[in-house]
PDB file of C-alpha atoms in Angstrom:
ATOM      1  CA  UNK O   1     100.510 102.769  95.277  1.00 90.00           C
ATOM      2  CA  UNK O   2     101.731 100.776  92.308  1.00 93.00           C
ATOM      3  CA  UNK O   3     101.830  97.032  93.383  1.00 95.00           C
ATOM      4  CA  UNK O   4     104.285  94.691  91.382  1.00 96.00           C
ATOM      5  CA  UNK O   5     103.175  90.813  90.721  1.00 96.00           C
ATOM      6  CA  UNK O   6     103.863  88.672  90.759  1.00 96.00           C
ATOM      7  CA  UNK O   7     104.936  89.296  94.276  1.00 90.00           C
ATOM      8  CA  UNK O   8     106.794  85.922  93.943  1.00 91.00           C
ATOM      9  CA  UNK O   9     109.536  84.932  91.495  1.00 94.00           C
ATOM     10  CA  UNK O  10     109.315  81.141  89.800  1.00 94.00           C
ATOM     11  CA  UNK O  11     112.377  79.692  90.800  1.00 94.00           C
ATOM     12  CA  UNK O  12     115.394  79.077  87.927  1.00 95.00           C
ATOM     13  CA  UNK O  13     116.826  76.180  87.380  1.00 96.00           C
ATOM     14  CA  UNK O  14     120.800  76.650  87.176  1.00 96.00           C
ATOM     15  CA  UNK O  15     122.125  76.744  83.395  1.00 96.00           C
ATOM     16  CA  UNK O  16     118.488  76.412  81.787  1.00 97.00           C
ATOM     17  CA  UNK O  17     117.153  79.654  80.482  1.00 98.00           C
ATOM     18  CA  UNK O  18     114.692  81.639  81.963  1.00 98.00           C
ATOM     19  CA  UNK O  19     112.487  84.171  81.509  1.00 98.00           C
ATOM     20  CA  UNK O  20     109.595  86.476  83.948  1.00 98.00           C
ATOM     21  CA  UNK O  21     108.025  89.890  82.363  1.00 98.00           C
ATOM     22  CA  UNK O  22     106.917  91.924  86.138  1.00 97.00           C
ATOM     23  CA  UNK O  23     104.305  93.491  85.887  1.00 96.00           C
ATOM     24  CA  UNK O  24     101.907  96.852  87.558  1.00 96.00           C
ATOM     25  CA  UNK O  25      99.062  98.564  88.114  1.00 95.00           C
ATOM     26  CA  UNK O  26      98.250 101.563  89.885  1.00 95.00           C
ATOM     27  CA  UNK O  27      99.736 104.518  89.412  1.00 90.00           C
ATOM     28  CA  UNK O  28     100.069 106.353  85.497  1.00 91.00           C
ATOM     29  CA  UNK O  29     101.419 104.528  82.903  1.00 91.00           C
ATOM     30  CA  UNK O  30     103.905 103.888  80.502  1.00 93.00           C
ATOM     31  CA  UNK O  31     105.721 102.002  83.225  1.00 94.00           C
ATOM     32  CA  UNK O  32     109.771 102.062  83.326  1.00 95.00           C
ATOM     33  CA  UNK O  33     111.117  98.741  85.452  1.00 96.00           C
ATOM     34  CA  UNK O  34     114.878  99.317  87.097  1.00 96.00           C
ATOM     35  CA  UNK O  35     116.739  97.160  90.213  1.00 95.00           C
ATOM     36  CA  UNK O  36     116.467  99.822  93.416  1.00 95.00           C
ATOM     37  CA  UNK O  37     118.452  97.520  95.381  1.00 96.00           C
ATOM     38  CA  UNK O  38     119.896  94.234  95.166  1.00 96.00           C
ATOM     39  CA  UNK O  39     122.081  91.931  92.873  1.00 94.00           C
ATOM     40  CA  UNK O  40     120.419  89.672  89.670  1.00 95.00           C
ATOM     41  CA  UNK O  41     121.653  86.147  89.504  1.00 94.00           C
ATOM     42  CA  UNK O  42     125.501  86.371  87.821  1.00 97.00           C
ATOM     43  CA  UNK O  43     123.598  85.153  84.112  1.00 98.00           C
ATOM     44  CA  UNK O  44     119.882  87.283  84.764  1.00 98.00           C
ATOM     45  CA  UNK O  45     119.423  90.743  82.816  1.00 97.00           C
ATOM     46  CA  UNK O  46     116.510  92.697  83.750  1.00 97.00           C
ATOM     47  CA  UNK O  47     114.947  95.334  81.840  1.00 97.00           C
ATOM     48  CA  UNK O  48     113.151  98.428  81.948  1.00 96.00           C
ATOM     49  CA  UNK O  49     110.208  96.783  80.232  1.00 96.00           C
ATOM     50  CA  UNK O  50     110.612  94.590  83.425  1.00 97.00           C
ATOM     51  CA  UNK O  51     111.825  91.610  82.100  1.00 98.00           C
ATOM     52  CA  UNK O  52     113.413  89.034  84.126  1.00 98.00           C
ATOM     53  CA  UNK O  53     116.028  86.043  81.769  1.00 98.00           C
ATOM     54  CA  UNK O  54     118.797  84.939  81.020  1.00 98.00           C
ATOM     55  CA  UNK O  55     120.421  81.450  81.568  1.00 98.00           C
ATOM     56  CA  UNK O  56     121.327  81.152  85.563  1.00 97.00           C
ATOM     57  CA  UNK O  57     125.427  80.522  85.976  1.00 97.00           C
ATOM     58  CA  UNK O  58     125.428  80.077  89.404  1.00 95.00           C
ATOM     59  CA  UNK O  59     123.026  78.419  92.447  1.00 95.00           C
ATOM     60  CA  UNK O  60     122.151  80.121  95.453  1.00 94.00           C
ATOM     61  CA  UNK O  61     119.137  82.321  96.350  1.00 94.00           C
ATOM     62  CA  UNK O  62     119.441  86.717  95.767  1.00 95.00           C
ATOM     63  CA  UNK O  63     117.831  89.015  96.907  1.00 94.00           C
ATOM     64  CA  UNK O  64     116.950  92.191  94.477  1.00 95.00           C
ATOM     65  CA  UNK O  65     113.827  95.207  94.223  1.00 94.00           C
ATOM     66  CA  UNK O  66     112.399  96.363  91.677  1.00 94.00           C
TER      67      UNK O  66
END
């Protein structure tokens, strides 16, 4: 089974740069990350290397799955 960390992401601040790495354990590396469902907050992007980064442009709660 593959486990992702952190299970809950730290809150982002509107208009402030944000960066968070998501890491995997278990399964068979190397890992390639992708969104499977939901939408990122406007201004953020998610890389296949597991980095969520950018500057949030809208307030709110956003749910997405990796």
